[in-house]
Amino acid sequence: MPAPGELIFAAPRRAKPPRHLADLDPAERRAVVAELGEKAFRASQLSRHYFVRLVDDPDEWTDVPRALRRPLAEALMPRLMTAVRHLECDGGTTRKTLWRLFDGALVESVLMRYPDRVTMCVSSQAGCGMNCPFCATGQAGLTRNLSTAEIVEQVVAGARALARGEIPGGPGRVSNVVFMGMGEPLANYKAVLGAIRRLTDPTPEGLGISQRSITVSTVGLVPAIRKLADEGLNVTLAVSLHAPDDELRDELVPVNTRWKIAEVLDAAWYYAEQTKRRVSIEYALIRDINDQAWRADLLGRLLKGRLAHVNLIPLNPTPGSKWTASRPQDEREFVRRLEAHGVPVTVRDTRGREIDGACGQLAAANT
Ligand code: SAH
């Protein structure tokens, strides 16, 4: 019997998510199977069911003896999350899913199908601790980190929906993954790195997505950017800059009071140098806040000659925020000035605004 106090303080969300095959590398999977007294090849069979056939229902594991299915499923493929609802727009080619995790925590993921690719935008944390005032996710604070398998399962669920033809456009595959959903991925470093490995390990041990098609977006946690640069990976780094001067960035991205713009960009250039990959600089254009011509020039001078490109994001509306997107003429002038400095720039085609599924709108309220 637990003491009464334990019942009060044992917050369910403190418990760890159940262990899942997607948390483990192939050797660890074999070890779990061996502990159950089974042959190692069962681990590869299960990996194939999960990552290739996208099947987690043991009744469909016809190559596994019936008596073994349940113990193996309990050990390696527990149910991690349940879809609470799907919201769709763009004729069903953009789909946001609200997930309830084992402890009641809620997260969202977004599938976006384009003519030439399918991008899954995944959450790495329930909530977020970074507190950026223009982003809906930060407003309720951080609930908890997701496990590696909880991140991977969001992508596998999207892959399943595509494979089963649930998304208009015929059967398809997930080609890209962006860590741009809820949470700060580099604040949950270990689980995110594990997820990158599972997503990019060749099939059947992983999903076989190309490393170049994965983007990790960060507010600028400098030591973690440098660590990621040293992992020998080929993933794209995106830095949420949003202001070229520390005075404004302190307000828009509060972690800037810890690591200033110069340090963040130094870490970004180190990343570019190590990986030879162009860093993406994210900049949400907010009317009369960060969209002035002089700020475009300042940004242009910071980025000139670097292995970088700017991705401008028209600000998406969030509840309770007084800020709004820039006027079209200010956006055009911002682009023009960056280009005048020779800095490549694109304006993000933000999807999912109608379903509160666009950048900064994921809040996972179950209403
Ligand atoms: N915490 C990470 C991952 C979130 S990615 C990060 O901040 O990079 C989501 C991207 O959308 C970030 O660049 C974020 O700054 C941006 N964003 C947040 N709120 C937004 C809003 N209301 N409109 C447009 N972009 C927003």
mmCIF file of C-alpha atoms and ligand atoms in Angstrom:
data_model
loop_
_atom_site.group_PDB
_atom_site.id
_atom_site.type_symbol
_atom_site.label_atom_id
_atom_site.label_comp_id
_atom_site.label_asym_id
_atom_site.label_seq_id
_atom_site.Cartn_x
_atom_site.Cartn_y
_atom_site.Cartn_z
ATOM 1 C CA MET A 1 0.000 0.000 0.000
ATOM 2 C CA PRO A 2 1.427 3.398 -0.898
ATOM 3 C CA ALA A 3 1.466 6.035 1.833
ATOM 4 C CA PRO A 4 -1.254 8.674 1.341
ATOM 5 C CA GLY A 5 1.324 11.306 0.481
ATOM 6 C CA GLU A 6 2.656 9.167 -2.337
ATOM 7 C CA LEU A 7 -0.737 9.087 -3.970
ATOM 8 C CA ILE A 8 -0.852 12.858 -3.980
ATOM 9 C CA PHE A 9 2.703 13.450 -5.157
ATOM 10 C CA ALA A 10 3.027 10.563 -7.565
ATOM 11 C CA ALA A 11 2.014 12.700 -10.521
ATOM 12 C CA PRO A 12 1.300 10.240 -13.331
ATOM 13 C CA ARG A 13 3.285 12.307 -15.793
ATOM 14 C CA ARG A 14 6.402 11.657 -13.736
ATOM 15 C CA ALA A 15 6.206 8.008 -14.717
ATOM 16 C CA LYS A 16 8.323 7.039 -17.702
ATOM 17 C CA PRO A 17 6.611 6.189 -20.966
ATOM 18 C CA PRO A 18 6.599 2.427 -21.565
ATOM 19 C CA ARG A 19 9.678 1.024 -23.267
ATOM 20 C CA HIS A 20 9.177 0.421 -26.967
ATOM 21 C CA LEU A 21 11.185 -1.150 -29.774
ATOM 22 C CA ALA A 22 11.673 2.331 -31.248
ATOM 23 C CA ASP A 23 13.529 3.420 -28.082
ATOM 24 C CA LEU A 24 16.168 0.760 -28.675
ATOM 25 C CA ASP A 25 18.919 0.165 -31.179
ATOM 26 C CA PRO A 26 19.010 -3.236 -32.897
ATOM 27 C CA ALA A 27 21.412 -4.779 -30.335
ATOM 28 C CA GLU A 28 19.229 -3.621 -27.439
ATOM 29 C CA ARG A 29 16.167 -5.109 -29.146
ATOM 30 C CA ARG A 30 17.939 -8.453 -29.450
ATOM 31 C CA ALA A 31 18.874 -8.283 -25.769
ATOM 32 C CA VAL A 32 15.235 -7.792 -24.762
ATOM 33 C CA VAL A 33 14.187 -10.722 -26.928
ATOM 34 C CA ALA A 34 16.951 -12.852 -25.401
ATOM 35 C CA GLU A 35 15.757 -11.982 -21.881
ATOM 36 C CA LEU A 36 12.410 -13.462 -22.877
ATOM 37 C CA GLY A 37 14.289 -16.631 -23.836
ATOM 38 C CA GLU A 38 13.652 -16.161 -27.555
ATOM 39 C CA LYS A 39 15.895 -16.261 -30.594
ATOM 40 C CA ALA A 40 17.518 -13.007 -31.656
ATOM 41 C CA PHE A 41 15.971 -13.029 -35.152
ATOM 42 C CA ARG A 42 12.591 -12.320 -33.542
ATOM 43 C CA ALA A 43 13.882 -8.791 -32.932
ATOM 44 C CA SER A 44 14.385 -8.212 -36.661
ATOM 45 C CA GLN A 45 10.971 -9.681 -37.383
ATOM 46 C CA LEU A 46 9.394 -7.156 -35.045
ATOM 47 C CA SER A 47 11.462 -4.307 -36.488
ATOM 48 C CA ARG A 48 10.203 -5.263 -39.933
ATOM 49 C CA HIS A 49 6.605 -5.311 -38.747
ATOM 50 C CA TYR A 50 6.954 -1.898 -37.137
ATOM 51 C CA PHE A 51 9.180 0.040 -39.549
ATOM 52 C CA VAL A 52 8.417 -1.640 -42.895
ATOM 53 C CA ARG A 53 4.926 -3.099 -42.678
ATOM 54 C CA LEU A 54 3.903 -0.379 -40.178
ATOM 55 C CA VAL A 55 1.963 -2.977 -38.207
ATOM 56 C CA ASP A 56 1.916 -2.985 -34.418
ATOM 57 C CA ASP A 57 -1.031 -5.353 -33.971
ATOM 58 C CA PRO A 58 0.392 -8.747 -32.884
ATOM 59 C CA ASP A 59 -2.525 -10.557 -34.562
ATOM 60 C CA GLU A 60 -0.948 -9.587 -37.871
ATOM 61 C CA TRP A 61 2.484 -11.035 -37.049
ATOM 62 C CA THR A 62 1.814 -14.247 -38.899
ATOM 63 C CA ASP A 63 5.506 -15.198 -38.982
ATOM 64 C CA VAL A 64 5.632 -15.239 -35.181
ATOM 65 C CA PRO A 65 4.172 -18.270 -33.339
ATOM 66 C CA ARG A 66 0.845 -17.356 -31.769
ATOM 67 C CA ALA A 67 1.975 -18.028 -28.195
ATOM 68 C CA LEU A 68 4.897 -15.637 -28.564
ATOM 69 C CA ARG A 69 2.998 -12.684 -29.970
ATOM 70 C CA ARG A 70 1.574 -11.326 -26.753
ATOM 71 C CA PRO A 71 4.770 -11.501 -24.644
ATOM 72 C CA LEU A 72 6.759 -9.910 -27.463
ATOM 73 C CA ALA A 73 4.155 -7.183 -27.952
ATOM 74 C CA GLU A 74 4.103 -6.429 -24.231
ATOM 75 C CA ALA A 75 7.887 -6.231 -24.087
ATOM 76 C CA LEU A 76 8.489 -4.259 -27.280
ATOM 77 C CA MET A 77 5.349 -2.767 -28.750
ATOM 78 C CA PRO A 78 3.118 -1.311 -26.044
ATOM 79 C CA ARG A 79 0.503 1.216 -27.168
ATOM 80 C CA LEU A 80 2.217 4.587 -26.731
ATOM 81 C CA MET A 81 -0.484 6.997 -27.779
ATOM 82 C CA THR A 82 -4.059 7.304 -28.946
ATOM 83 C CA ALA A 83 -5.344 9.681 -31.590
ATOM 84 C CA VAL A 84 -7.903 11.958 -29.959
ATOM 85 C CA ARG A 85 -8.844 13.647 -33.214
ATOM 86 C CA HIS A 86 -7.713 14.618 -36.676
ATOM 87 C CA LEU A 87 -8.286 18.046 -38.223
ATOM 88 C CA GLU A 88 -7.799 18.525 -41.948
ATOM 89 C CA CYS A 89 -7.526 21.285 -44.496
ATOM 90 C CA ASP A 90 -6.128 21.773 -48.031
ATOM 91 C CA GLY A 91 -8.489 19.064 -49.243
ATOM 92 C CA GLY A 92 -7.161 16.584 -46.691
ATOM 93 C CA THR A 93 -3.510 16.979 -47.677
ATOM 94 C CA THR A 94 -2.765 18.815 -44.428
ATOM 95 C CA ARG A 95 -3.754 16.834 -41.372
ATOM 96 C CA LYS A 96 -3.166 17.697 -37.740
ATOM 97 C CA THR A 97 -3.499 14.942 -35.157
ATOM 98 C CA LEU A 98 -3.977 15.427 -31.433
ATOM 99 C CA TRP A 99 -2.442 12.567 -29.457
ATOM 100 C CA ARG A 100 -3.050 11.494 -25.876
ATOM 101 C CA LEU A 101 0.028 9.866 -24.353
ATOM 102 C CA PHE A 102 0.012 7.091 -21.744
ATOM 103 C CA ASP A 103 -0.129 9.575 -18.855
ATOM 104 C CA GLY A 104 -2.740 11.901 -20.347
ATOM 105 C CA ALA A 105 -0.233 14.416 -21.743
ATOM 106 C CA LEU A 106 -1.342 15.837 -25.104
ATOM 107 C CA VAL A 107 0.787 16.585 -28.164
ATOM 108 C CA GLU A 108 0.127 17.373 -31.802
ATOM 109 C CA SER A 109 1.755 16.400 -35.089
ATOM 110 C CA VAL A 110 1.034 17.675 -38.590
ATOM 111 C CA LEU A 111 1.260 15.830 -41.899
ATOM 112 C CA MET A 112 1.691 18.003 -45.005
ATOM 113 C CA ARG A 113 1.492 16.438 -48.434
ATOM 114 C CA TYR A 114 2.953 18.378 -51.369
ATOM 115 C CA PRO A 115 3.141 17.270 -55.009
ATOM 116 C CA ASP A 116 6.742 16.090 -54.569
ATOM 117 C CA ARG A 117 7.082 15.238 -50.879
ATOM 118 C CA VAL A 118 5.361 14.522 -47.590
ATOM 119 C CA THR A 119 6.576 16.335 -44.501
ATOM 120 C CA MET A 120 5.755 15.281 -40.955
ATOM 121 C CA CYS A 121 6.061 18.033 -38.363
ATOM 122 C CA VAL A 122 6.597 16.341 -35.000
ATOM 123 C CA SER A 123 6.565 17.361 -31.347
ATOM 124 C CA SER A 124 9.547 16.605 -29.130
ATOM 125 C CA GLN A 125 8.039 17.756 -25.832
ATOM 126 C CA ALA A 126 4.541 18.087 -24.372
ATOM 127 C CA GLY A 127 4.409 21.866 -24.037
ATOM 128 C CA CYS A 128 7.582 23.948 -24.150
ATOM 129 C CA GLY A 129 9.704 25.746 -21.589
ATOM 130 C CA MET A 130 11.115 28.442 -23.870
ATOM 131 C CA ASN A 131 8.303 30.937 -23.369
ATOM 132 C CA CYS A 132 8.467 32.836 -26.661
ATOM 133 C CA PRO A 133 5.580 35.329 -26.407
ATOM 134 C CA PHE A 134 4.371 34.931 -30.011
ATOM 135 C CA CYS A 135 4.120 31.121 -29.881
ATOM 136 C CA ALA A 136 1.033 29.329 -28.548
ATOM 137 C CA THR A 137 2.929 26.237 -27.393
ATOM 138 C CA GLY A 138 4.980 28.101 -24.815
ATOM 139 C CA GLN A 139 2.051 29.744 -23.065
ATOM 140 C CA ALA A 140 1.194 26.768 -20.844
ATOM 141 C CA GLY A 141 4.805 25.863 -20.056
ATOM 142 C CA LEU A 142 6.529 22.499 -20.259
ATOM 143 C CA THR A 143 4.712 19.326 -19.240
ATOM 144 C CA ARG A 144 7.423 16.793 -20.043
ATOM 145 C CA ASN A 145 9.923 15.444 -22.528
ATOM 146 C CA LEU A 146 8.746 12.843 -25.011
ATOM 147 C CA SER A 147 10.583 9.541 -25.260
ATOM 148 C CA THR A 148 12.340 8.553 -28.475
ATOM 149 C CA ALA A 149 9.547 6.113 -29.323
ATOM 150 C CA GLU A 150 6.852 8.729 -28.698
ATOM 151 C CA ILE A 151 8.545 10.955 -31.283
ATOM 152 C CA VAL A 152 9.101 8.128 -33.778
ATOM 153 C CA GLU A 153 5.515 6.898 -33.421
ATOM 154 C CA GLN A 154 4.203 10.258 -34.680
ATOM 155 C CA VAL A 155 6.091 9.673 -37.941
ATOM 156 C CA VAL A 156 5.145 5.998 -38.152
ATOM 157 C CA ALA A 157 1.494 6.943 -37.655
ATOM 158 C CA GLY A 158 1.761 9.376 -40.572
ATOM 159 C CA ALA A 159 3.496 6.702 -42.662
ATOM 160 C CA ARG A 160 0.650 4.280 -41.868
ATOM 161 C CA ALA A 161 -2.021 6.774 -42.883
ATOM 162 C CA LEU A 162 -0.185 7.379 -46.160
ATOM 163 C CA ALA A 163 0.450 3.705 -46.864
ATOM 164 C CA ARG A 164 -3.216 2.900 -46.298
ATOM 165 C CA GLY A 165 -4.302 5.586 -48.717
ATOM 166 C CA GLU A 166 -6.005 7.715 -46.042
ATOM 167 C CA ILE A 167 -4.413 10.881 -47.415
ATOM 168 C CA PRO A 168 -5.670 12.130 -50.804
ATOM 169 C CA GLY A 169 -3.161 11.574 -53.606
ATOM 170 C CA GLY A 170 -2.839 7.799 -53.399
ATOM 171 C CA PRO A 171 -0.565 5.644 -51.254
ATOM 172 C CA GLY A 172 2.626 7.453 -50.297
ATOM 173 C CA ARG A 173 5.587 7.664 -47.928
ATOM 174 C CA VAL A 174 6.929 10.184 -45.458
ATOM 175 C CA SER A 175 9.926 11.820 -47.130
ATOM 176 C CA ASN A 176 10.745 14.659 -44.701
ATOM 177 C CA VAL A 177 10.569 15.190 -40.957
ATOM 178 C CA VAL A 178 10.802 18.571 -39.254
ATOM 179 C CA PHE A 179 11.225 18.938 -35.485
ATOM 180 C CA MET A 180 9.037 22.022 -35.555
ATOM 181 C CA GLY A 181 6.032 20.875 -33.575
ATOM 182 C CA MET A 182 5.616 21.390 -29.848
ATOM 183 C CA GLY A 183 8.728 21.689 -27.741
ATOM 184 C CA GLU A 184 12.391 22.629 -28.009
ATOM 185 C CA PRO A 185 14.100 19.578 -29.527
ATOM 186 C CA LEU A 186 17.569 20.425 -28.235
ATOM 187 C CA ALA A 187 16.191 20.629 -24.676
ATOM 188 C CA ASN A 188 15.328 16.920 -25.071
ATOM 189 C CA TYR A 189 18.600 16.087 -26.766
ATOM 190 C CA LYS A 190 19.001 12.387 -26.040
ATOM 191 C CA ALA A 191 15.498 11.368 -27.070
ATOM 192 C CA VAL A 192 15.636 13.526 -30.201
ATOM 193 C CA LEU A 193 18.970 12.054 -31.239
ATOM 194 C CA GLY A 194 17.563 8.558 -30.737
ATOM 195 C CA ALA A 195 14.556 9.510 -32.872
ATOM 196 C CA ILE A 196 16.834 10.828 -35.650
ATOM 197 C CA ARG A 197 18.673 7.494 -35.622
ATOM 198 C CA ARG A 198 15.465 5.426 -35.792
ATOM 199 C CA LEU A 199 14.030 7.605 -38.548
ATOM 200 C CA THR A 200 17.182 7.441 -40.653
ATOM 201 C CA ASP A 201 18.489 3.936 -39.948
ATOM 202 C CA PRO A 202 17.996 1.820 -43.070
ATOM 203 C CA THR A 203 14.997 -0.494 -43.135
ATOM 204 C CA PRO A 204 14.154 -2.848 -41.537
ATOM 205 C CA GLU A 205 15.929 -1.546 -38.409
ATOM 206 C CA GLY A 206 14.627 2.000 -38.942
ATOM 207 C CA LEU A 207 12.363 3.980 -41.253
ATOM 208 C CA GLY A 208 15.090 4.651 -43.849
ATOM 209 C CA ILE A 209 14.438 8.383 -44.275
ATOM 210 C CA SER A 210 17.414 10.359 -45.613
ATOM 211 C CA GLN A 211 19.285 12.408 -42.983
ATOM 212 C CA ARG A 212 19.232 15.367 -45.331
ATOM 213 C CA SER A 213 15.459 15.330 -45.216
ATOM 214 C CA ILE A 214 15.354 15.868 -41.453
ATOM 215 C CA THR A 215 15.355 19.368 -39.964
ATOM 216 C CA VAL A 216 15.951 20.159 -36.301
ATOM 217 C CA SER A 217 14.715 23.619 -35.332
ATOM 218 C CA THR A 218 16.042 25.297 -32.207
ATOM 219 C CA VAL A 219 15.713 28.560 -30.278
ATOM 220 C CA GLY A 220 19.510 28.505 -30.077
ATOM 221 C CA LEU A 221 20.747 26.313 -27.215
ATOM 222 C CA VAL A 222 24.405 26.883 -27.999
ATOM 223 C CA PRO A 223 26.108 23.909 -26.279
ATOM 224 C CA ALA A 224 23.545 21.525 -27.796
ATOM 225 C CA ILE A 225 24.035 22.965 -31.313
ATOM 226 C CA ARG A 226 27.787 22.371 -30.984
ATOM 227 C CA LYS A 227 27.212 18.861 -29.691
ATOM 228 C CA LEU A 228 24.860 18.083 -32.578
ATOM 229 C CA ALA A 229 27.477 19.400 -35.005
ATOM 230 C CA ASP A 230 29.909 16.769 -33.682
ATOM 231 C CA GLU A 231 27.547 13.787 -34.084
ATOM 232 C CA GLY A 232 28.592 13.168 -37.671
ATOM 233 C CA LEU A 233 25.021 13.520 -38.920
ATOM 234 C CA ASN A 234 23.762 15.153 -42.085
ATOM 235 C CA VAL A 235 20.561 16.685 -40.753
ATOM 236 C CA THR A 236 19.574 20.295 -41.421
ATOM 237 C CA LEU A 237 19.768 22.793 -38.588
ATOM 238 C CA ALA A 238 17.221 25.592 -38.368
ATOM 239 C CA VAL A 239 17.746 28.450 -35.935
ATOM 240 C CA SER A 240 14.766 30.518 -34.774
ATOM 241 C CA LEU A 241 16.409 33.926 -34.849
ATOM 242 C CA HIS A 242 13.481 36.350 -35.273
ATOM 243 C CA ALA A 243 15.576 39.445 -34.526
ATOM 244 C CA PRO A 244 19.050 40.650 -35.558
ATOM 245 C CA ASP A 245 19.632 42.667 -32.353
ATOM 246 C CA ASP A 246 19.856 41.373 -28.791
ATOM 247 C CA GLU A 247 17.541 43.999 -27.375
ATOM 248 C CA LEU A 248 14.568 42.763 -29.389
ATOM 249 C CA ARG A 249 15.578 39.089 -29.353
ATOM 250 C CA ASP A 250 15.702 39.128 -25.537
ATOM 251 C CA GLU A 251 11.980 39.822 -25.717
ATOM 252 C CA LEU A 252 10.967 37.557 -28.617
ATOM 253 C CA VAL A 253 13.124 34.550 -27.706
ATOM 254 C CA PRO A 254 13.753 34.852 -23.950
ATOM 255 C CA VAL A 255 16.555 32.258 -23.928
ATOM 256 C CA ASN A 256 18.549 34.974 -25.709
ATOM 257 C CA THR A 257 19.293 36.430 -22.280
ATOM 258 C CA ARG A 258 21.420 33.292 -21.756
ATOM 259 C CA TRP A 259 23.020 32.922 -25.225
ATOM 260 C CA LYS A 260 23.282 36.083 -27.287
ATOM 261 C CA ILE A 261 22.886 36.334 -31.054
ATOM 262 C CA ALA A 262 26.647 36.370 -31.689
ATOM 263 C CA GLU A 263 27.104 33.107 -29.761
ATOM 264 C CA VAL A 264 24.105 31.465 -31.424
ATOM 265 C CA LEU A 265 25.353 32.370 -34.893
ATOM 266 C CA ASP A 266 28.899 31.253 -34.049
ATOM 267 C CA ALA A 267 27.460 27.868 -33.086
ATOM 268 C CA ALA A 268 25.396 27.837 -36.296
ATOM 269 C CA TRP A 269 28.512 28.534 -38.428
ATOM 270 C CA TYR A 270 30.344 25.795 -36.564
ATOM 271 C CA TYR A 271 27.458 23.478 -37.460
ATOM 272 C CA ALA A 272 27.672 24.529 -41.110
ATOM 273 C CA GLU A 273 31.423 23.973 -41.116
ATOM 274 C CA GLN A 274 31.222 20.509 -39.572
ATOM 275 C CA THR A 275 28.330 19.265 -41.673
ATOM 276 C CA LYS A 276 28.817 21.339 -44.846
ATOM 277 C CA ARG A 277 25.097 21.945 -44.673
ATOM 278 C CA ARG A 278 23.375 25.256 -45.162
ATOM 279 C CA VAL A 279 21.795 26.491 -41.942
ATOM 280 C CA SER A 280 18.247 27.745 -42.107
ATOM 281 C CA ILE A 281 17.580 31.003 -40.253
ATOM 282 C CA GLU A 282 13.918 31.252 -39.260
ATOM 283 C CA TYR A 283 12.450 34.701 -38.946
ATOM 284 C CA ALA A 284 8.750 35.205 -38.181
ATOM 285 C CA LEU A 285 7.786 38.571 -39.615
ATOM 286 C CA ILE A 286 5.794 40.537 -37.013
ATOM 287 C CA ARG A 287 4.219 43.824 -38.072
ATOM 288 C CA ASP A 288 6.116 46.861 -36.768
ATOM 289 C CA ILE A 289 8.050 44.687 -34.302
ATOM 290 C CA ASN A 290 10.882 43.072 -36.259
ATOM 291 C CA ASP A 291 10.056 43.878 -39.907
ATOM 292 C CA GLN A 292 11.717 47.303 -40.299
ATOM 293 C CA ALA A 293 14.035 47.899 -43.243
ATOM 294 C CA TRP A 294 16.971 48.651 -40.919
ATOM 295 C CA ARG A 295 16.534 45.253 -39.254
ATOM 296 C CA ALA A 296 16.577 43.576 -42.676
ATOM 297 C CA ASP A 297 19.880 45.343 -43.379
ATOM 298 C CA LEU A 298 21.296 44.357 -40.011
ATOM 299 C CA LEU A 299 20.263 40.741 -40.599
ATOM 300 C CA GLY A 300 21.763 40.866 -44.082
ATOM 301 C CA ARG A 301 25.100 42.043 -42.641
ATOM 302 C CA LEU A 302 25.083 39.263 -40.017
ATOM 303 C CA LEU A 303 24.486 36.547 -42.591
ATOM 304 C CA LYS A 304 26.361 37.862 -45.614
ATOM 305 C CA GLY A 305 28.787 35.326 -47.054
ATOM 306 C CA ARG A 306 27.713 32.546 -44.674
ATOM 307 C CA LEU A 307 26.396 29.084 -45.491
ATOM 308 C CA ALA A 308 22.868 30.143 -44.574
ATOM 309 C CA HIS A 309 19.504 31.000 -45.970
ATOM 310 C CA VAL A 310 16.644 32.898 -44.398
ATOM 311 C CA ASN A 311 13.206 31.387 -44.117
ATOM 312 C CA LEU A 312 10.698 34.158 -43.444
ATOM 313 C CA ILE A 313 7.513 32.976 -41.728
ATOM 314 C CA PRO A 314 4.482 35.256 -41.907
ATOM 315 C CA LEU A 315 3.376 35.436 -38.251
ATOM 316 C CA ASN A 316 0.500 33.091 -37.524
ATOM 317 C CA PRO A 317 -2.158 34.347 -35.158
ATOM 318 C CA THR A 318 -2.179 32.892 -31.631
ATOM 319 C CA PRO A 319 -4.747 33.420 -28.871
ATOM 320 C CA GLY A 320 -4.159 36.458 -26.685
ATOM 321 C CA SER A 321 -1.307 37.837 -28.783
ATOM 322 C CA LYS A 322 -1.443 41.462 -29.851
ATOM 323 C CA TRP A 323 0.941 40.840 -32.720
ATOM 324 C CA THR A 324 0.094 40.234 -36.327
ATOM 325 C CA ALA A 325 1.775 39.470 -39.652
ATOM 326 C CA SER A 326 3.675 42.137 -41.558
ATOM 327 C CA ARG A 327 2.102 44.207 -44.335
ATOM 328 C CA PRO A 328 2.811 42.746 -47.781
ATOM 329 C CA GLN A 329 4.893 45.759 -48.819
ATOM 330 C CA ASP A 330 7.063 45.463 -45.676
ATOM 331 C CA GLU A 331 7.553 41.757 -46.294
ATOM 332 C CA ARG A 332 8.584 42.488 -49.908
ATOM 333 C CA GLU A 333 11.046 45.168 -48.800
ATOM 334 C CA PHE A 334 12.514 42.815 -46.178
ATOM 335 C CA VAL A 335 13.104 40.166 -48.838
ATOM 336 C CA ARG A 336 14.567 42.744 -51.252
ATOM 337 C CA ARG A 337 17.092 44.023 -48.711
ATOM 338 C CA LEU A 338 18.256 40.550 -47.739
ATOM 339 C CA GLU A 339 18.710 39.705 -51.403
ATOM 340 C CA ALA A 340 20.650 42.920 -51.885
ATOM 341 C CA HIS A 341 23.136 41.548 -49.334
ATOM 342 C CA GLY A 342 23.356 38.344 -51.353
ATOM 343 C CA VAL A 343 21.513 36.331 -48.690
ATOM 344 C CA PRO A 344 19.204 33.628 -50.076
ATOM 345 C CA VAL A 345 15.700 34.030 -48.748
ATOM 346 C CA THR A 346 12.383 32.210 -49.054
ATOM 347 C CA VAL A 347 8.981 32.952 -47.574
ATOM 348 C CA ARG A 348 7.524 29.885 -45.911
ATOM 349 C CA ASP A 349 4.316 28.593 -47.407
ATOM 350 C CA THR A 350 2.601 28.158 -44.083
ATOM 351 C CA ARG A 351 0.088 25.397 -44.094
ATOM 352 C CA GLY A 352 -2.663 24.571 -41.661
ATOM 353 C CA ARG A 353 -3.595 27.992 -40.335
ATOM 354 C CA GLU A 354 -7.304 27.126 -40.596
ATOM 355 C CA ILE A 355 -6.836 24.202 -38.219
ATOM 356 C CA ASP A 356 -4.437 25.949 -35.822
ATOM 357 C CA GLY A 357 -1.804 23.639 -37.214
ATOM 358 C CA ALA A 358 0.672 26.204 -38.524
ATOM 359 C CA CYS A 359 3.993 27.269 -36.975
ATOM 360 C CA GLY A 360 3.523 28.426 -33.411
ATOM 361 C CA GLN A 361 -0.131 27.413 -33.215
ATOM 362 C CA LEU A 362 0.185 23.962 -31.685
ATOM 363 C CA ALA A 363 -1.237 24.081 -28.192
ATOM 364 C CA ALA A 364 -2.909 20.659 -27.830
ATOM 365 C CA ALA A 365 -5.984 21.831 -25.960
ATOM 366 C CA ASN A 366 -8.569 19.075 -25.941
ATOM 367 C CA THR A 367 -11.596 21.251 -26.558
HETATM 368 N N1 SAH B 1 11.377 25.278 -30.293
HETATM 369 C C1 SAH B 1 11.853 25.117 -31.644
HETATM 370 C C2 SAH B 1 10.896 24.318 -32.465
HETATM 371 C C3 SAH B 1 9.605 25.033 -32.797
HETATM 372 S S1 SAH B 1 9.663 25.279 -34.486
HETATM 373 C C4 SAH B 1 12.126 26.473 -32.244
HETATM 374 O O1 SAH B 1 11.695 27.462 -31.659
HETATM 375 O O2 SAH B 1 12.824 26.561 -33.244
HETATM 376 C C5 SAH B 1 8.461 26.316 -34.807
HETATM 377 C C6 SAH B 1 8.927 27.544 -35.586
HETATM 378 O O3 SAH B 1 7.783 28.376 -35.682
HETATM 379 C C7 SAH B 1 9.985 28.332 -34.824
HETATM 380 O O4 SAH B 1 10.832 28.994 -35.699
HETATM 381 C C8 SAH B 1 9.121 29.309 -34.085
HETATM 382 O O5 SAH B 1 9.833 30.420 -33.654
HETATM 383 C C9 SAH B 1 8.090 29.638 -35.138
HETATM 384 N N2 SAH B 1 6.874 30.236 -34.584
HETATM 385 C C10 SAH B 1 6.435 30.180 -33.317
HETATM 386 N N3 SAH B 1 5.282 30.853 -33.190
HETATM 387 C C11 SAH B 1 4.993 31.354 -34.411
HETATM 388 C C12 SAH B 1 3.916 32.116 -34.927
HETATM 389 N N4 SAH B 1 2.915 32.524 -34.143
HETATM 390 N N5 SAH B 1 3.942 32.421 -36.239
HETATM 391 C C13 SAH B 1 4.935 32.006 -37.038
HETATM 392 N N6 SAH B 1 5.978 31.272 -36.602
HETATM 393 C C14 SAH B 1 6.005 30.948 -35.305
#
